[in-house]
C-alpha atoms as an extended CHARMM CRD file, in Angstrom:
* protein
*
       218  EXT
         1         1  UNK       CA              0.0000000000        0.0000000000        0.0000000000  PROA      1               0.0000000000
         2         2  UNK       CA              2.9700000000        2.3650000000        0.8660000000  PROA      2               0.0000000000
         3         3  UNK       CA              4.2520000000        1.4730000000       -2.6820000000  PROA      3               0.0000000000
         4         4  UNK       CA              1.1750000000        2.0690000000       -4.3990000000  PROA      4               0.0000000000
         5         5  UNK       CA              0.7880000000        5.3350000000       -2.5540000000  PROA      5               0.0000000000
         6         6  UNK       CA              4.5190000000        6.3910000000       -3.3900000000  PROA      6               0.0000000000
         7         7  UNK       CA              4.3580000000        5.6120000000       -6.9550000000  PROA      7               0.0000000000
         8         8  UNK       CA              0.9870000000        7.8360000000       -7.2470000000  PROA      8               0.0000000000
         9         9  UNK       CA              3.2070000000       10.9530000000       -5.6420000000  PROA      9               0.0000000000
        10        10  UNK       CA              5.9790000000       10.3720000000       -7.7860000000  PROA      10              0.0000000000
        11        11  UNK       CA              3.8200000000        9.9370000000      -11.0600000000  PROA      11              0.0000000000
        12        12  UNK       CA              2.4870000000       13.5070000000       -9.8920000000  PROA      12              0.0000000000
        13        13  UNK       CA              5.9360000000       15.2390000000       -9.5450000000  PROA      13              0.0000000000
        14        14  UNK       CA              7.6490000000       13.5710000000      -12.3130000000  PROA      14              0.0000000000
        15        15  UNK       CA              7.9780000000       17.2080000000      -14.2870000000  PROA      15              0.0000000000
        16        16  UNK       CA              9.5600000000       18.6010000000      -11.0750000000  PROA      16              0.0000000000
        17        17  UNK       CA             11.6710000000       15.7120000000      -10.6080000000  PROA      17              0.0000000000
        18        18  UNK       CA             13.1080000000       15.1340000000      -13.9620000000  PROA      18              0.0000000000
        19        19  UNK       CA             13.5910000000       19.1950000000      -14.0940000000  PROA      19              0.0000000000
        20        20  UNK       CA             15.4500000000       18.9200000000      -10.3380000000  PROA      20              0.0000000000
        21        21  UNK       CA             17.4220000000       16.3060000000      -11.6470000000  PROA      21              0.0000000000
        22        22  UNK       CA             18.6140000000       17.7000000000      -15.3340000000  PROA      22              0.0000000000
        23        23  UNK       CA             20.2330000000       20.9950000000      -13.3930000000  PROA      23              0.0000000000
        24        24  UNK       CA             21.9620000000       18.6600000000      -10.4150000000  PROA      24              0.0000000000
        25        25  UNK       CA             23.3470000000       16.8030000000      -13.3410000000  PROA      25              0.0000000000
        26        26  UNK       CA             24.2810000000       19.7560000000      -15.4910000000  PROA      26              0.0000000000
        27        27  UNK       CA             25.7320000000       21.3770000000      -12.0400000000  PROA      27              0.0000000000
        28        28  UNK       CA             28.0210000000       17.7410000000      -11.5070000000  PROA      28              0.0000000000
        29        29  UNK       CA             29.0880000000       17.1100000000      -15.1580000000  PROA      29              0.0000000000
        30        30  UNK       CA             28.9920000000       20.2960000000      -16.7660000000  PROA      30              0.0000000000
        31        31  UNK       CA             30.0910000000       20.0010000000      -20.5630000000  PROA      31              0.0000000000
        32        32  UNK       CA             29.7840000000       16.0080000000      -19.9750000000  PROA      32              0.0000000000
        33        33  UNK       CA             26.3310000000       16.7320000000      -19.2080000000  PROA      33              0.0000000000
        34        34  UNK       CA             25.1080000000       15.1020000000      -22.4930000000  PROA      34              0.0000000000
        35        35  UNK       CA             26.8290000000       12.3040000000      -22.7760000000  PROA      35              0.0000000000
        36        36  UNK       CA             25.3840000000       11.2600000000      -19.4110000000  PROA      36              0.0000000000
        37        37  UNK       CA             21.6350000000       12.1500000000      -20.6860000000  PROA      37              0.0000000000
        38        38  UNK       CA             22.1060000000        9.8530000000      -23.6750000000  PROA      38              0.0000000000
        39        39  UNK       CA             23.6310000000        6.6170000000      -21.3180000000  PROA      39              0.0000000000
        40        40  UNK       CA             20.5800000000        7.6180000000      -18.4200000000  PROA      40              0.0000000000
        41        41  UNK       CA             18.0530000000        7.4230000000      -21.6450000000  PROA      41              0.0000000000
        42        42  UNK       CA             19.9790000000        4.0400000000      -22.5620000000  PROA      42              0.0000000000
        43        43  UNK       CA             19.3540000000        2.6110000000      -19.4400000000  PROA      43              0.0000000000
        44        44  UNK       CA             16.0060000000        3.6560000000      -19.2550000000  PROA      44              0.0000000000
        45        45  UNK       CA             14.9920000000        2.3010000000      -22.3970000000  PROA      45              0.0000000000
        46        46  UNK       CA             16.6260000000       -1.0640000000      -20.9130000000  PROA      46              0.0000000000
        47        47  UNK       CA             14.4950000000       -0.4980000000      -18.2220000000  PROA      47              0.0000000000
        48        48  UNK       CA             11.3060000000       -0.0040000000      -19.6400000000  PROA      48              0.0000000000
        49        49  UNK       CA             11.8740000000       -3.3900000000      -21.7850000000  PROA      49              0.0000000000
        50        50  UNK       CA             11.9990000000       -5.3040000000      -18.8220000000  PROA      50              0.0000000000
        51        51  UNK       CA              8.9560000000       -3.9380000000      -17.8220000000  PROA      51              0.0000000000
        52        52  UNK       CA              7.3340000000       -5.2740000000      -21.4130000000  PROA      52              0.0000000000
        53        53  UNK       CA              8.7660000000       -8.5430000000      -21.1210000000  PROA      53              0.0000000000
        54        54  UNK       CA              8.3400000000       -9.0940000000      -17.5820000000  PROA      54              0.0000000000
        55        55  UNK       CA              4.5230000000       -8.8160000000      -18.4420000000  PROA      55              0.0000000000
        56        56  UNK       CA              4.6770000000      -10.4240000000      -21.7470000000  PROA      56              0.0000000000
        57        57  UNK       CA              6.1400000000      -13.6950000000      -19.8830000000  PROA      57              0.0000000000
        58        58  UNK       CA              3.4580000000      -13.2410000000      -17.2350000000  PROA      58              0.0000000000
        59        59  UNK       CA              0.7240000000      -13.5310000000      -19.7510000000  PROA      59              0.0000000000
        60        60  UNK       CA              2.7170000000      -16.7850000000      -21.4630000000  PROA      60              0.0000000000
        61        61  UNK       CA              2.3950000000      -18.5540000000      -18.4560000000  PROA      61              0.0000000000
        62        62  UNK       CA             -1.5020000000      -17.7620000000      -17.6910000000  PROA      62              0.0000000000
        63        63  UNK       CA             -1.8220000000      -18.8250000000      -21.0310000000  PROA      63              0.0000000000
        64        64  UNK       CA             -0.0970000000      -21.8050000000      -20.9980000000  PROA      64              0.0000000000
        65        65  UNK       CA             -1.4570000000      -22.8690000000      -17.5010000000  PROA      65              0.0000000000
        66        66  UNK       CA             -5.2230000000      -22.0270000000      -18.7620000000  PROA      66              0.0000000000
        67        67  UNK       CA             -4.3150000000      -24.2010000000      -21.6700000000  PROA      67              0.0000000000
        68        68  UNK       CA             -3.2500000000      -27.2750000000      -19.4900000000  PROA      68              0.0000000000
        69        69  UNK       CA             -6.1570000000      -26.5220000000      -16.7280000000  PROA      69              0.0000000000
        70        70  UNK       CA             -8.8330000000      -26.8420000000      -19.7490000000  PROA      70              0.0000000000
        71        71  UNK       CA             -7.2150000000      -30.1610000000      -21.4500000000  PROA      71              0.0000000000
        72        72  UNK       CA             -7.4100000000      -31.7480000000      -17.9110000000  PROA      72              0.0000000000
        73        73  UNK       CA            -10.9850000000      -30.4910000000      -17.3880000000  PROA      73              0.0000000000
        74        74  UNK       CA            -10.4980000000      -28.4850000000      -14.2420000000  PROA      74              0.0000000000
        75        75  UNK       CA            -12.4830000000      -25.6990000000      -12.4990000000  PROA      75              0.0000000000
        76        76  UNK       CA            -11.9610000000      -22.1830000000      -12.3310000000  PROA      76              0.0000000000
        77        77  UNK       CA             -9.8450000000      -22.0800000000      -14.9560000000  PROA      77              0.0000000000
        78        78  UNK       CA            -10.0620000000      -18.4260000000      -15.7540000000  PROA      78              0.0000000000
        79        79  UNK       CA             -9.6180000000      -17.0060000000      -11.9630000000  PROA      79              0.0000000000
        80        80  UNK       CA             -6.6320000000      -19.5410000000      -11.4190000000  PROA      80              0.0000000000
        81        81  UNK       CA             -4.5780000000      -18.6050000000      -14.4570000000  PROA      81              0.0000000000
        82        82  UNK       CA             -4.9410000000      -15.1910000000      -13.8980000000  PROA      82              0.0000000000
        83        83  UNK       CA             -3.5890000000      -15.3950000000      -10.5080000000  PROA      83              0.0000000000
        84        84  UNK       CA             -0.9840000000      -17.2950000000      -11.4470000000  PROA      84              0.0000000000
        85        85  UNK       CA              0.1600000000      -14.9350000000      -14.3180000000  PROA      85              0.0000000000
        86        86  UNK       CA             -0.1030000000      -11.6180000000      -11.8000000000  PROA      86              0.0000000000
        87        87  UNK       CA              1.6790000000      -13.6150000000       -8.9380000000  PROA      87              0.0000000000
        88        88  UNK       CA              4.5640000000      -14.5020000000      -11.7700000000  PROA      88              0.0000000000
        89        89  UNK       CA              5.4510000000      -11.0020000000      -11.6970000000  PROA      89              0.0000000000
        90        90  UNK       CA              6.5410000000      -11.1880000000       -8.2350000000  PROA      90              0.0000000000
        91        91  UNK       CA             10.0960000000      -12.3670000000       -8.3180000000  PROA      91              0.0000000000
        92        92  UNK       CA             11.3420000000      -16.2160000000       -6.2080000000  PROA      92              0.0000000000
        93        93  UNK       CA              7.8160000000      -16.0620000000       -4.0110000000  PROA      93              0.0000000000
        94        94  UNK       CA              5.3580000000      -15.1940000000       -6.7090000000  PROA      94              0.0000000000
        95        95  UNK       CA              5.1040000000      -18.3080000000       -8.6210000000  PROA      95              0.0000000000
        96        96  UNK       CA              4.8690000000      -20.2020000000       -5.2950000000  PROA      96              0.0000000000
        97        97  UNK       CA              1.8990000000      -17.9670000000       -4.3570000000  PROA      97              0.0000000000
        98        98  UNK       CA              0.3070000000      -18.2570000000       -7.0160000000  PROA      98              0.0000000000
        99        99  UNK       CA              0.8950000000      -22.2280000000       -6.8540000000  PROA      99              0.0000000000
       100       100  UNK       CA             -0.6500000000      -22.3300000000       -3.2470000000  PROA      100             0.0000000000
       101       101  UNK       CA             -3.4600000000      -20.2780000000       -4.1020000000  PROA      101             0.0000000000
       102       102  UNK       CA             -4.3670000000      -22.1810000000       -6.9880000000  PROA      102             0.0000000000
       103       103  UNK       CA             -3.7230000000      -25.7410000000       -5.1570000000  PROA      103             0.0000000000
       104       104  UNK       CA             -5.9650000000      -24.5800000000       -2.5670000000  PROA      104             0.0000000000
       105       105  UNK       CA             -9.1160000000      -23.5230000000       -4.6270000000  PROA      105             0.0000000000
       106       106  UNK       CA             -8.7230000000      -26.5030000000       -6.8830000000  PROA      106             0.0000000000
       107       107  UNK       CA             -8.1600000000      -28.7860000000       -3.3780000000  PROA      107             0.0000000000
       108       108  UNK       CA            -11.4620000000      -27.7290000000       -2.3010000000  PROA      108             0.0000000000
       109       109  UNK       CA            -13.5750000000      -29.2850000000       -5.5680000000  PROA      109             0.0000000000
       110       110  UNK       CA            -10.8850000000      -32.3100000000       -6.5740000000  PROA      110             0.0000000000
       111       111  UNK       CA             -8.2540000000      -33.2040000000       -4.7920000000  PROA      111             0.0000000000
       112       112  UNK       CA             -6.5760000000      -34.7250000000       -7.7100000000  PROA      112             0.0000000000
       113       113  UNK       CA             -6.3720000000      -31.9210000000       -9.8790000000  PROA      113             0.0000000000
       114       114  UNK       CA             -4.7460000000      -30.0960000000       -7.2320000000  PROA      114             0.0000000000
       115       115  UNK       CA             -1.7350000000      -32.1920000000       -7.1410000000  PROA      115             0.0000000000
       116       116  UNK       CA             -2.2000000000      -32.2560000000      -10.6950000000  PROA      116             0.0000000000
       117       117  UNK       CA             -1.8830000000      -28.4530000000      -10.4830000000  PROA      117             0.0000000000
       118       118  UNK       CA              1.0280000000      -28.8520000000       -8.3950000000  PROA      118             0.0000000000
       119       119  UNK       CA              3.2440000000      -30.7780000000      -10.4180000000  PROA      119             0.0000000000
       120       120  UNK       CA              2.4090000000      -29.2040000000      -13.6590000000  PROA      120             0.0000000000
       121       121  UNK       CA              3.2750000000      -25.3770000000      -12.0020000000  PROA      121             0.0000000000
       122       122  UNK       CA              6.2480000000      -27.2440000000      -11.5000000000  PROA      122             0.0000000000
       123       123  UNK       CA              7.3200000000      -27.9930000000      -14.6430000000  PROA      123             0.0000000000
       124       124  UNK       CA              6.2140000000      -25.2280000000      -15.8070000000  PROA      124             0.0000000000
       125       125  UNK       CA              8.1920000000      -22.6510000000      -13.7130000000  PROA      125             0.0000000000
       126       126  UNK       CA             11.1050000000      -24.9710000000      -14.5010000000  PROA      126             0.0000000000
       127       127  UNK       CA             10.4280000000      -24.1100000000      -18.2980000000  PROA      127             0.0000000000
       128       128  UNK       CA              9.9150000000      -20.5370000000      -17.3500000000  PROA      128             0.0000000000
       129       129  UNK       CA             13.1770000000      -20.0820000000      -15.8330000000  PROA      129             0.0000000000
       130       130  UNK       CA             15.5560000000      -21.5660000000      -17.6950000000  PROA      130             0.0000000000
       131       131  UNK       CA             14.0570000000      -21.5820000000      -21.3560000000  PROA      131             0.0000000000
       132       132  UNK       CA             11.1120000000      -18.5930000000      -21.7510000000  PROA      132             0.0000000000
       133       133  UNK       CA             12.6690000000      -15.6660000000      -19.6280000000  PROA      133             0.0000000000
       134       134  UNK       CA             16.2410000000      -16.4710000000      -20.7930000000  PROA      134             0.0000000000
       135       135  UNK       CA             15.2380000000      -16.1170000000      -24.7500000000  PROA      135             0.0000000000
       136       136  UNK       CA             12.4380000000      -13.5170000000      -24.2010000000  PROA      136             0.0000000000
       137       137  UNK       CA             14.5060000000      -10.6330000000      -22.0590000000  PROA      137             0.0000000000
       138       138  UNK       CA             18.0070000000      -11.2930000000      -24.0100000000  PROA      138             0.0000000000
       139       139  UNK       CA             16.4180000000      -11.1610000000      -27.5750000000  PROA      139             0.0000000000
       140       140  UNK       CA             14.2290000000       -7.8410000000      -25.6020000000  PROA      140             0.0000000000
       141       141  UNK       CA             17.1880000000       -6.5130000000      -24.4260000000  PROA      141             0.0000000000
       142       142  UNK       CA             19.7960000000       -7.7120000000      -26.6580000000  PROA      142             0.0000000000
       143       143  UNK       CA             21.1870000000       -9.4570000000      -24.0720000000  PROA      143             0.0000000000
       144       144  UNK       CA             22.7020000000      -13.2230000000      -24.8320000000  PROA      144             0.0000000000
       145       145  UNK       CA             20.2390000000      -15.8810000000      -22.2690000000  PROA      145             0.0000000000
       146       146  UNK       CA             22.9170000000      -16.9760000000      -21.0280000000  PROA      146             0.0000000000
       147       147  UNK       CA             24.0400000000      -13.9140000000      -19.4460000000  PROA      147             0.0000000000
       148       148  UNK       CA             21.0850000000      -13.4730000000      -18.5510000000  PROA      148             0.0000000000
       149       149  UNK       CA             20.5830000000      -16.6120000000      -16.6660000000  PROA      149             0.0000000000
       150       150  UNK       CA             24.0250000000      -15.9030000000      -14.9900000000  PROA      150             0.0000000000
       151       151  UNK       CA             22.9610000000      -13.2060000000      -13.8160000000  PROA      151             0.0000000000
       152       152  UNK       CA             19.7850000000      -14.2930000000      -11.9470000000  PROA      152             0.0000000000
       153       153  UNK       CA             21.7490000000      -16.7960000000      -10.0690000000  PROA      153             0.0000000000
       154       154  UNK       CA             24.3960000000      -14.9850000000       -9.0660000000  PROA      154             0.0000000000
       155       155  UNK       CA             22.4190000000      -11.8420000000       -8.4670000000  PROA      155             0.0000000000
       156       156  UNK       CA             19.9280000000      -13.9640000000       -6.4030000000  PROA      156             0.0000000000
       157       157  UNK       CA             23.0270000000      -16.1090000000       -4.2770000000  PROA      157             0.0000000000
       158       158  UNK       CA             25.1210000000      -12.7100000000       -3.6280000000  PROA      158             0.0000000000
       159       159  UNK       CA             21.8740000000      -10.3760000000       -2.9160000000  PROA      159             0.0000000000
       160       160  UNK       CA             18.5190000000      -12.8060000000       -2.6290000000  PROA      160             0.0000000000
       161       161  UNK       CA             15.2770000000      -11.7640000000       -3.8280000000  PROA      161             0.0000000000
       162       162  UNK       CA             16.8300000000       -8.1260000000       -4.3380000000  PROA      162             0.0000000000
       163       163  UNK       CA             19.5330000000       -9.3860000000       -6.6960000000  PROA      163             0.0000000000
       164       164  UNK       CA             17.1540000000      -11.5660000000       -8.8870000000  PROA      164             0.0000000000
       165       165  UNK       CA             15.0410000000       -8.6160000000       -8.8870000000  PROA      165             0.0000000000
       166       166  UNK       CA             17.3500000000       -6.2790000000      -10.1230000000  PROA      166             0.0000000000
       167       167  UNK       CA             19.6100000000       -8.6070000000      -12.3150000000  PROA      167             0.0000000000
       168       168  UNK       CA             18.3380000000       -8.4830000000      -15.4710000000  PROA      168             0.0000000000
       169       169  UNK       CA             18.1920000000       -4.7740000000      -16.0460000000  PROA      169             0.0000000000
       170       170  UNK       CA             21.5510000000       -4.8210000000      -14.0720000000  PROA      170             0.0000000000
       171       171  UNK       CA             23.0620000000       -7.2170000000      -16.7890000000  PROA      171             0.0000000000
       172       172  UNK       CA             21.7350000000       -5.3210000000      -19.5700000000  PROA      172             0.0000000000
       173       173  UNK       CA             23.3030000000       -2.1180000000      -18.5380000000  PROA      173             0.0000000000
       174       174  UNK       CA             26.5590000000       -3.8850000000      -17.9620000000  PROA      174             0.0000000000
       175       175  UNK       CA             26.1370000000       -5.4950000000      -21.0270000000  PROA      175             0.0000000000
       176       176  UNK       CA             25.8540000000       -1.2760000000      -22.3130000000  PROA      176             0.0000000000
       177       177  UNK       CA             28.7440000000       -0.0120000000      -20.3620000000  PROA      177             0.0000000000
       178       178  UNK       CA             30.9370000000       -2.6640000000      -21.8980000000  PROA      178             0.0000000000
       179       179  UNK       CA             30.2070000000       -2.8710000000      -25.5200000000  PROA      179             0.0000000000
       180       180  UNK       CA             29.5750000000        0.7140000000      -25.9780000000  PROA      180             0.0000000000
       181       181  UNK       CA             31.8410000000        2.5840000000      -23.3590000000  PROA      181             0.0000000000
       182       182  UNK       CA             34.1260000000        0.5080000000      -21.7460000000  PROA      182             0.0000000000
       183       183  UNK       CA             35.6460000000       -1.9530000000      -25.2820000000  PROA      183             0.0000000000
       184       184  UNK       CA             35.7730000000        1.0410000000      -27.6750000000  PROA      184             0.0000000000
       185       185  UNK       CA             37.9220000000        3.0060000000      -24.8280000000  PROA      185             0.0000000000
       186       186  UNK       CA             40.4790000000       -0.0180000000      -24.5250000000  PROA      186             0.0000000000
       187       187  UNK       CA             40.5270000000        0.0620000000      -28.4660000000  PROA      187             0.0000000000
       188       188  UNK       CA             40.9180000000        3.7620000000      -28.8880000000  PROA      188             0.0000000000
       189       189  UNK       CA             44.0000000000        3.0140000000      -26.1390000000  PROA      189             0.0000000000
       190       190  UNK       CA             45.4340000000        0.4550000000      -27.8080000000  PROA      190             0.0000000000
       191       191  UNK       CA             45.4140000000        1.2950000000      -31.5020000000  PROA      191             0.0000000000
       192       192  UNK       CA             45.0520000000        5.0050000000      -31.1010000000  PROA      192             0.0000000000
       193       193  UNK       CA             44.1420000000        7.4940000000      -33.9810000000  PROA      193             0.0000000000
       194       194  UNK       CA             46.7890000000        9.1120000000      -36.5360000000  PROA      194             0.0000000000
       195       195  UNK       CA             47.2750000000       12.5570000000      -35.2580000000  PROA      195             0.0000000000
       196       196  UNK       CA             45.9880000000       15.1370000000      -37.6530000000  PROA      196             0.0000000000
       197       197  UNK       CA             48.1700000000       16.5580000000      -40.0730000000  PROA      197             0.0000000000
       198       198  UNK       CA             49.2810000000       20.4740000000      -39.1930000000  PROA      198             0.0000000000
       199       199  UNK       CA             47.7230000000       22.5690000000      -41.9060000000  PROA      199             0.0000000000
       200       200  UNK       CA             50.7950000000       24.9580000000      -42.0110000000  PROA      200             0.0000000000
       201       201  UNK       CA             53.3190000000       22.4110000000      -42.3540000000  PROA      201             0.0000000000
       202       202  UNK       CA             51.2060000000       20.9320000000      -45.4450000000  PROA      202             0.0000000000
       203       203  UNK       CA             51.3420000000       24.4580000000      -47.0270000000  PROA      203             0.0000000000
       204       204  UNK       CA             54.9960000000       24.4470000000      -46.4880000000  PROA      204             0.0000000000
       205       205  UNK       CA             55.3280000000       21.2500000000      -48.2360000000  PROA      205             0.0000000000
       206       206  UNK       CA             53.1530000000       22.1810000000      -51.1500000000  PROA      206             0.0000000000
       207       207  UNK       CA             54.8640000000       25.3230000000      -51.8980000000  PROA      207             0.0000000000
       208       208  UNK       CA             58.5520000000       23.5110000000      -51.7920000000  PROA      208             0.0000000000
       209       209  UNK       CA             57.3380000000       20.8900000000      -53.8770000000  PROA      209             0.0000000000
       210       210  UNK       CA             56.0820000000       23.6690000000      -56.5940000000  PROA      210             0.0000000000
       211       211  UNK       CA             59.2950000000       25.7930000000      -56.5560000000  PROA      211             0.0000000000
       212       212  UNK       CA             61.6450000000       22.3390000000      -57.0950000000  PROA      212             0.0000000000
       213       213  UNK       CA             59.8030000000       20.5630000000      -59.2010000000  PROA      213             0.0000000000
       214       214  UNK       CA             61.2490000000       16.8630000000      -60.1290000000  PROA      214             0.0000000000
       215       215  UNK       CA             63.4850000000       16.9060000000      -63.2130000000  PROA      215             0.0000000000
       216       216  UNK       CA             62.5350000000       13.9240000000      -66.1310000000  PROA      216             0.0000000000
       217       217  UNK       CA             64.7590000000       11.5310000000      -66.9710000000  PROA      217             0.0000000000
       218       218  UNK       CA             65.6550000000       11.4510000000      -70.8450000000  PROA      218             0.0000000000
């Protein structure tokens, strides 16, 4: 509720906030000011494609568990999927929520479709994170799956439910940093540019070359 309240206040103030924040940042960077508003619009981009995908692979899984709930011939097939596709979004718990809440209300009509339920959520969440969410948010955020898998479990064994909430955006924006900051900086330093040629000294050259010119061989 806090959250929701929060987000409401910010939504409001957004034009103050975003004005606050553009003359802090011109104040720190000064004439680097707008190459930090092009990598803050970068990772806010990044950002919002979570966002998209996050829901996108939400509604995959609804779909999928409607689709499985209606072959076996179970009840409440609408209200379960859709809790289990809104408690997806919730990061490590939410699929377990939305497992127990479904078990439950299936537990009360047949027992056996509730174990049923059970062991196909499973599978399915298996599926989910290793294959779906690995493919969708690395070919979202141009991002290889396997980084992006990487970085779930290590975000989520280093920093828990925090880590794996944060680590995908986190590994796209690292994924940013190096490939378009950090690699063509270590290239410029290694093979740096020719040095421009002084204007004066070509002037110099041209005239010399006109007032000796080379004499043919007979």
């Amino acid at each position: 509720m806090i959250a929701f309240i929060l987000s409401v206040y910010l939504l409001a103030e957004k034009g103050k906030l975003k004005a606050g924040l553009r003359r802090l940042l011109r104040a720190v960077f000064g004439e680097r000011y707008g190459g930090v508003s092009v990598f803050l619009h970068k990772c806010n981009d990044i950002v919002h494609r979570y966002i998209v995908s996050n829901l996108i692979d939400s509604l995959i899984v609804g779909v999928a568990n409607a689709i499985f709930m209606t072959i076996a011939g179970m009840e409440y097939v609408g209200l379960t999927s859709f809790v289990v596709a809104v408690t997806n979004l919730i990061p490590t718990f939410g699929p377990v929520i939305g497992a127990v809440i479904g078990g439950f209300v299936l537990l009360m009509v047949k027992p056996v479709h509730a174990l049923m339920f059970l062991v196909f959520t499973i599978i399915l969440q298996v599926c989910d994170g290793y294959v779906i969410k690995p493919r969708l948010f690395g070919s979202s955020l141009g991002v290889s799956g396997l980084w992006i898998l990487v970085g779930v479990v290590v975000g989520g064994s280093m920093f828990g439910v925090v880590g794996i909430l944060v680590a995908i955006p986190a590994v796209a924006i690292i994924d940013l940093i190096y490939g378009s900051y950090l690699l063509p900086w270590l290239e410029r330093r290694l093979h740096p540019a020719p040095a421009p040629a002084d204007p004066a000294e070509e002037e110099t050259e041209s005239v010399t070359a006109e007032a000796n010119p080379p004499s043919s061989a007979e």
